[in-house]
């Protein structure tokens, strides 16, 4: 009922219908998976963190079959990305460690955080242009792992608690969002120092960030219901309120055409935003309480993890 109501409200708000030719497909996962983040791989597979099961999942979109790889006692994986080596890399909050799973052998390597870092509440990771893995911890830190040497270092975040989403721009700049701090920060990849960039007062609860092809940083406003973009070249901000009642914007992802994808938890929808026209296009889930946590994609496909529904969803062929 709630999903249907959200669809009507969005349509009445003057939004465009989902693009002609766009198709949605849902992939049910094993019971109790609790999918959190998703990462489509170049070989066609789709990796996901089965947070509730303490496992890494691998979906074969052709067959619809999902395999789950246990990550160890106490595991609670949050983020997953596919690295330059083609392997899934995981930020595991339960194990307080960075993990790599070999896509062929399923062998797991683990890099625990140093004892002095404490329980980091690990969140999200990204590879920079030099092949270093940068990651965030909501407890108030961010860090860097050199996959070749195994050297791992953490820094205390300016402003304390909150580091959440993280992204790298085409020029190699690294930015993270602080959910508790309601700001973004730029990391110097050489020194590791982070500089806070304060957004306009109306942006509250910056949750995730993603760069477009121009190096602009898009920010999801969890508490503000906005999508906001920061232009480092101009030092400027611009924001747009999502339609519908009291939107809550969890995830943001910019696809290969510079279209911006968002998850609106309150209105049970994935939403595409076109920065050129200012138009929002909703894709409402067919199940209430889908609760999309994160979005990623590859050319022609946008993938999301529906934590509340225990599924993955893909949108293909969007014009």
GROMACS .gro file of C-alpha atoms in nm:
model
  319
    1UNK     CA    1   0.000   0.000   0.000
    2UNK     CA    2   0.276   0.242   0.093
    3UNK     CA    3   0.464   0.179  -0.233
    4UNK     CA    4   0.148   0.247  -0.438
    5UNK     CA    5   0.076   0.565  -0.245
    6UNK     CA    6   0.433   0.685  -0.298
    7UNK     CA    7   0.401   0.627  -0.672
    8UNK     CA    8   0.082   0.835  -0.690
    9UNK     CA    9   0.233   1.117  -0.486
   10UNK     CA   10   0.544   1.130  -0.700
   11UNK     CA   11   0.340   1.136  -1.018
   12UNK     CA   12   0.116   1.413  -0.887
   13UNK     CA   13   0.427   1.610  -0.805
   14UNK     CA   14   0.484   1.656  -1.176
   15UNK     CA   15   0.756   1.399  -1.224
   16UNK     CA   16   0.822   1.216  -1.545
   17UNK     CA   17   0.721   0.853  -1.571
   18UNK     CA   18   1.009   0.603  -1.575
   19UNK     CA   19   1.184   0.621  -1.909
   20UNK     CA   20   1.036   0.422  -2.193
   21UNK     CA   21   1.226   0.099  -2.239
   22UNK     CA   22   1.358   0.092  -1.884
   23UNK     CA   23   1.317  -0.241  -1.711
   24UNK     CA   24   1.345  -0.341  -1.346
   25UNK     CA   25   1.434  -0.689  -1.232
   26UNK     CA   26   1.445  -0.814  -0.877
   27UNK     CA   27   1.670  -1.092  -0.751
   28UNK     CA   28   1.564  -1.259  -0.425
   29UNK     CA   29   1.854  -1.357  -0.201
   30UNK     CA   30   1.888  -1.636   0.056
   31UNK     CA   31   1.678  -1.586   0.367
   32UNK     CA   32   1.849  -1.378   0.633
   33UNK     CA   33   2.105  -1.224   0.397
   34UNK     CA   34   2.034  -0.863   0.494
   35UNK     CA   35   2.202  -0.715   0.184
   36UNK     CA   36   2.367  -0.380   0.249
   37UNK     CA   37   2.599  -0.278  -0.036
   38UNK     CA   38   2.630  -0.407  -0.392
   39UNK     CA   39   2.912  -0.406  -0.648
   40UNK     CA   40   2.868  -0.526  -1.009
   41UNK     CA   41   3.190  -0.676  -1.147
   42UNK     CA   42   3.334  -0.652  -1.499
   43UNK     CA   43   3.288  -1.027  -1.551
   44UNK     CA   44   2.909  -0.994  -1.517
   45UNK     CA   45   2.875  -1.115  -1.159
   46UNK     CA   46   2.735  -0.894  -0.883
   47UNK     CA   47   2.886  -0.898  -0.534
   48UNK     CA   48   2.693  -0.791  -0.227
   49UNK     CA   49   2.746  -0.776   0.147
   50UNK     CA   50   2.511  -1.008   0.333
   51UNK     CA   51   2.545  -0.809   0.652
   52UNK     CA   52   2.296  -1.002   0.862
   53UNK     CA   53   2.454  -1.334   0.761
   54UNK     CA   54   2.817  -1.226   0.808
   55UNK     CA   55   2.892  -1.320   0.449
   56UNK     CA   56   2.986  -1.193   0.107
   57UNK     CA   57   2.737  -1.281  -0.165
   58UNK     CA   58   2.784  -1.338  -0.535
   59UNK     CA   59   2.486  -1.319  -0.769
   60UNK     CA   60   2.485  -1.465  -1.120
   61UNK     CA   61   2.232  -1.241  -1.300
   62UNK     CA   62   2.192  -1.493  -1.581
   63UNK     CA   63   2.074  -1.778  -1.363
   64UNK     CA   64   1.952  -1.574  -1.067
   65UNK     CA   65   2.152  -1.798  -0.835
   66UNK     CA   66   2.328  -1.647  -0.534
   67UNK     CA   67   2.623  -1.792  -0.344
   68UNK     CA   68   2.725  -1.669   0.001
   69UNK     CA   69   3.077  -1.694   0.140
   70UNK     CA   70   3.103  -1.682   0.522
   71UNK     CA   71   3.357  -1.421   0.631
   72UNK     CA   72   3.424  -1.547   0.981
   73UNK     CA   73   3.281  -1.542   1.330
   74UNK     CA   74   3.159  -1.196   1.428
   75UNK     CA   75   3.154  -1.065   1.071
   76UNK     CA   76   2.912  -0.784   0.985
   77UNK     CA   77   3.020  -0.657   0.642
   78UNK     CA   78   2.904  -0.310   0.542
   79UNK     CA   79   3.062  -0.201   0.212
   80UNK     CA   80   3.190  -0.387  -0.090
   81UNK     CA   81   3.363  -0.258  -0.402
   82UNK     CA   82   3.543  -0.428  -0.689
   83UNK     CA   83   3.909  -0.331  -0.694
   84UNK     CA   84   4.147  -0.279  -0.986
   85UNK     CA   85   4.244  -0.645  -0.944
   86UNK     CA   86   3.887  -0.756  -1.013
   87UNK     CA   87   3.837  -0.883  -0.657
   88UNK     CA   88   3.573  -0.774  -0.406
   89UNK     CA   89   3.708  -0.564  -0.117
   90UNK     CA   90   3.500  -0.538   0.199
   91UNK     CA   91   3.477  -0.303   0.497
   92UNK     CA   92   3.372  -0.533   0.779
   93UNK     CA   93   3.242  -0.351   1.086
   94UNK     CA   94   3.205  -0.668   1.290
   95UNK     CA   95   3.561  -0.785   1.230
   96UNK     CA   96   3.698  -0.428   1.236
   97UNK     CA   97   3.902  -0.519   0.932
   98UNK     CA   98   3.943  -0.476   0.558
   99UNK     CA   99   3.887  -0.800   0.367
  100UNK     CA  100   3.966  -0.921   0.016
  101UNK     CA  101   3.801  -1.229  -0.132
  102UNK     CA  102   3.967  -1.402  -0.425
  103UNK     CA  103   3.694  -1.428  -0.692
  104UNK     CA  104   3.821  -1.766  -0.814
  105UNK     CA  105   3.939  -1.950  -0.503
  106UNK     CA  106   3.716  -1.766  -0.249
  107UNK     CA  107   4.024  -1.732  -0.027
  108UNK     CA  108   3.986  -1.450   0.226
  109UNK     CA  109   4.262  -1.210   0.325
  110UNK     CA  110   4.217  -0.989   0.628
  111UNK     CA  111   4.381  -0.661   0.735
  112UNK     CA  112   4.269  -0.580   1.092
  113UNK     CA  113   4.272  -0.219   1.204
  114UNK     CA  114   4.543  -0.135   1.460
  115UNK     CA  115   4.440  -0.188   1.821
  116UNK     CA  116   4.470   0.181   1.902
  117UNK     CA  117   4.205   0.263   1.642
  118UNK     CA  118   3.938   0.100   1.856
  119UNK     CA  119   3.608  -0.017   1.708
  120UNK     CA  120   3.582   0.195   1.395
  121UNK     CA  121   3.233   0.104   1.271
  122UNK     CA  122   3.379   0.061   0.924
  123UNK     CA  123   3.165   0.188   0.643
  124UNK     CA  124   3.278   0.244   0.284
  125UNK     CA  125   3.594   0.216   0.073
  126UNK     CA  126   3.735   0.345  -0.256
  127UNK     CA  127   4.058   0.296  -0.452
  128UNK     CA  128   4.254   0.604  -0.550
  129UNK     CA  129   4.446   0.646  -0.875
  130UNK     CA  130   4.764   0.508  -0.717
  131UNK     CA  131   4.595   0.185  -0.611
  132UNK     CA  132   4.561   0.274  -0.242
  133UNK     CA  133   4.241   0.173  -0.065
  134UNK     CA  134   4.083   0.451   0.144
  135UNK     CA  135   3.804   0.378   0.390
  136UNK     CA  136   3.579   0.543   0.647
  137UNK     CA  137   3.470   0.457   1.000
  138UNK     CA  138   3.165   0.622   1.154
  139UNK     CA  139   3.326   0.617   1.496
  140UNK     CA  140   3.538   0.911   1.379
  141UNK     CA  141   3.823   0.794   1.160
  142UNK     CA  142   3.933   0.727   0.806
  143UNK     CA  143   4.223   0.521   0.681
  144UNK     CA  144   4.444   0.395   0.400
  145UNK     CA  145   4.560   0.046   0.306
  146UNK     CA  146   4.843  -0.031   0.067
  147UNK     CA  147   4.736  -0.367  -0.081
  148UNK     CA  148   5.090  -0.443  -0.199
  149UNK     CA  149   5.279  -0.389   0.126
  150UNK     CA  150   4.989  -0.441   0.366
  151UNK     CA  151   5.068  -0.111   0.539
  152UNK     CA  152   4.754   0.023   0.703
  153UNK     CA  153   4.719   0.363   0.867
  154UNK     CA  154   4.427   0.546   1.026
  155UNK     CA  155   4.363   0.913   1.105
  156UNK     CA  156   4.119   1.078   1.343
  157UNK     CA  157   3.859   1.265   1.143
  158UNK     CA  158   3.827   1.639   1.197
  159UNK     CA  159   3.496   1.695   1.371
  160UNK     CA  160   3.492   1.348   1.522
  161UNK     CA  161   3.217   1.096   1.455
  162UNK     CA  162   3.049   1.058   1.120
  163UNK     CA  163   3.272   0.954   0.823
  164UNK     CA  164   3.046   0.752   0.593
  165UNK     CA  165   3.047   0.756   0.211
  166UNK     CA  166   3.370   0.814   0.018
  167UNK     CA  167   3.458   0.883  -0.347
  168UNK     CA  168   3.749   0.963  -0.578
  169UNK     CA  169   3.729   1.216  -0.861
  170UNK     CA  170   3.870   1.166  -1.213
  171UNK     CA  171   4.170   1.383  -1.116
  172UNK     CA  172   4.237   1.167  -0.809
  173UNK     CA  173   4.096   1.385  -0.532
  174UNK     CA  174   3.935   1.196  -0.243
  175UNK     CA  175   3.626   1.317  -0.057
  176UNK     CA  176   3.418   1.164   0.219
  177UNK     CA  177   3.085   1.257   0.374
  178UNK     CA  178   3.034   1.287   0.748
  179UNK     CA  179   2.683   1.186   0.846
  180UNK     CA  180   2.708   1.299   1.209
  181UNK     CA  181   2.912   1.606   1.116
  182UNK     CA  182   2.686   1.714   0.826
  183UNK     CA  183   2.982   1.807   0.608
  184UNK     CA  184   3.215   1.669   0.344
  185UNK     CA  185   3.594   1.660   0.367
  186UNK     CA  186   3.877   1.639   0.117
  187UNK     CA  187   4.170   1.406   0.192
  188UNK     CA  188   4.522   1.487   0.079
  189UNK     CA  189   4.641   1.148  -0.054
  190UNK     CA  190   5.005   1.227   0.024
  191UNK     CA  191   4.982   1.348   0.383
  192UNK     CA  192   4.648   1.189   0.470
  193UNK     CA  193   4.523   1.515   0.620
  194UNK     CA  194   4.152   1.590   0.579
  195UNK     CA  195   4.007   1.938   0.526
  196UNK     CA  196   3.643   1.998   0.616
  197UNK     CA  197   3.427   2.167   0.353
  198UNK     CA  198   3.117   2.313   0.511
  199UNK     CA  199   2.799   2.296   0.302
  200UNK     CA  200   2.512   2.544   0.312
  201UNK     CA  201   2.305   2.526   0.633
  202UNK     CA  202   2.016   2.354   0.455
  203UNK     CA  203   2.226   2.044   0.382
  204UNK     CA  204   2.196   1.822   0.687
  205UNK     CA  205   2.317   1.467   0.732
  206UNK     CA  206   2.553   1.428   0.436
  207UNK     CA  207   2.550   1.049   0.402
  208UNK     CA  208   2.716   0.939   0.080
  209UNK     CA  209   2.915   1.109  -0.195
  210UNK     CA  210   2.995   1.035  -0.559
  211UNK     CA  211   3.196   1.220  -0.822
  212UNK     CA  212   3.078   1.292  -1.174
  213UNK     CA  213   3.302   1.303  -1.481
  214UNK     CA  214   3.378   1.672  -1.421
  215UNK     CA  215   3.504   1.616  -1.067
  216UNK     CA  216   3.197   1.764  -0.901
  217UNK     CA  217   3.098   1.591  -0.579
  218UNK     CA  218   2.734   1.485  -0.539
  219UNK     CA  219   2.604   1.445  -0.185
  220UNK     CA  220   2.296   1.266  -0.049
  221UNK     CA  221   2.126   1.463   0.227
  222UNK     CA  222   1.975   1.212   0.468
  223UNK     CA  223   1.817   1.469   0.698
  224UNK     CA  224   1.755   1.742   0.440
  225UNK     CA  225   1.590   1.533   0.168
  226UNK     CA  226   1.814   1.701  -0.088
  227UNK     CA  227   2.068   1.606  -0.348
  228UNK     CA  228   2.350   1.858  -0.346
  229UNK     CA  229   2.654   1.910  -0.565
  230UNK     CA  230   2.982   2.072  -0.466
  231UNK     CA  231   3.198   2.214  -0.746
  232UNK     CA  232   3.560   2.227  -0.623
  233UNK     CA  233   3.668   2.446  -0.915
  234UNK     CA  234   3.418   2.717  -0.829
  235UNK     CA  235   3.392   2.647  -0.458
  236UNK     CA  236   3.014   2.651  -0.502
  237UNK     CA  237   2.717   2.445  -0.387
  238UNK     CA  238   2.379   2.380  -0.547
  239UNK     CA  239   2.093   2.169  -0.416
  240UNK     CA  240   1.758   2.023  -0.522
  241UNK     CA  241   1.486   1.891  -0.296
  242UNK     CA  242   1.358   1.548  -0.388
  243UNK     CA  243   0.983   1.529  -0.451
  244UNK     CA  244   0.734   1.346  -0.236
  245UNK     CA  245   0.659   1.372   0.136
  246UNK     CA  246   0.959   1.410   0.366
  247UNK     CA  247   1.219   1.241   0.145
  248UNK     CA  248   1.516   1.069   0.309
  249UNK     CA  249   1.807   1.040   0.069
  250UNK     CA  250   2.036   0.754   0.163
  251UNK     CA  251   2.256   0.670  -0.136
  252UNK     CA  252   2.392   0.859  -0.435
  253UNK     CA  253   2.560   0.723  -0.748
  254UNK     CA  254   2.657   0.896  -1.075
  255UNK     CA  255   2.640   0.675  -1.382
  256UNK     CA  256   2.855   0.678  -1.696
  257UNK     CA  257   2.626   0.942  -1.853
  258UNK     CA  258   2.649   1.174  -1.552
  259UNK     CA  259   2.292   1.100  -1.447
  260UNK     CA  260   2.256   1.102  -1.068
  261UNK     CA  261   2.083   0.811  -0.893
  262UNK     CA  262   1.942   0.837  -0.542
  263UNK     CA  263   1.758   0.614  -0.298
  264UNK     CA  264   1.464   0.775  -0.120
  265UNK     CA  265   1.390   0.554   0.179
  266UNK     CA  266   1.079   0.745   0.289
  267UNK     CA  267   0.912   0.713  -0.053
  268UNK     CA  268   1.038   0.360  -0.124
  269UNK     CA  269   1.198   0.456  -0.453
  270UNK     CA  270   1.510   0.475  -0.659
  271UNK     CA  271   1.516   0.817  -0.823
  272UNK     CA  272   1.710   0.933  -1.126
  273UNK     CA  273   1.804   1.301  -1.143
  274UNK     CA  274   1.912   1.473  -1.463
  275UNK     CA  275   2.132   1.773  -1.373
  276UNK     CA  276   2.082   1.924  -1.720
  277UNK     CA  277   1.702   1.946  -1.695
  278UNK     CA  278   1.649   1.936  -1.319
  279UNK     CA  279   1.403   1.649  -1.371
  280UNK     CA  280   1.350   1.364  -1.125
  281UNK     CA  281   1.234   1.023  -1.248
  282UNK     CA  282   1.110   0.774  -0.987
  283UNK     CA  283   1.135   0.396  -0.992
  284UNK     CA  284   0.915   0.284  -0.704
  285UNK     CA  285   0.982  -0.060  -0.559
  286UNK     CA  286   0.712  -0.321  -0.600
  287UNK     CA  287   0.754  -0.418  -0.235
  288UNK     CA  288   0.694  -0.194   0.066
  289UNK     CA  289   0.987  -0.111   0.290
  290UNK     CA  290   1.253  -0.198   0.032
  291UNK     CA  291   1.507   0.028   0.206
  292UNK     CA  292   1.785   0.067  -0.051
  293UNK     CA  293   2.116   0.124   0.127
  294UNK     CA  294   2.354   0.170  -0.161
  295UNK     CA  295   2.369   0.202  -0.540
  296UNK     CA  296   2.640   0.112  -0.792
  297UNK     CA  297   2.641   0.041  -1.162
  298UNK     CA  298   2.815  -0.041  -1.484
  299UNK     CA  299   2.733   0.086  -1.835
  300UNK     CA  300   2.367   0.023  -1.907
  301UNK     CA  301   2.286  -0.104  -1.559
  302UNK     CA  302   2.216   0.049  -1.218
  303UNK     CA  303   2.220  -0.193  -0.922
  304UNK     CA  304   2.091  -0.148  -0.569
  305UNK     CA  305   2.060  -0.356  -0.254
  306UNK     CA  306   1.712  -0.367  -0.101
  307UNK     CA  307   1.794  -0.438   0.261
  308UNK     CA  308   1.433  -0.442   0.375
  309UNK     CA  309   1.317  -0.676   0.100
  310UNK     CA  310   1.618  -0.909   0.099
  311UNK     CA  311   1.676  -0.857  -0.273
  312UNK     CA  312   1.897  -0.693  -0.531
  313UNK     CA  313   1.738  -0.481  -0.803
  314UNK     CA  314   1.873  -0.372  -1.140
  315UNK     CA  315   1.745  -0.104  -1.377
  316UNK     CA  316   1.842  -0.160  -1.739
  317UNK     CA  317   1.781   0.029  -2.060
  318UNK     CA  318   1.700   0.365  -1.903
  319UNK     CA  319   1.697   0.635  -2.174
   0.00000   0.00000   0.00000
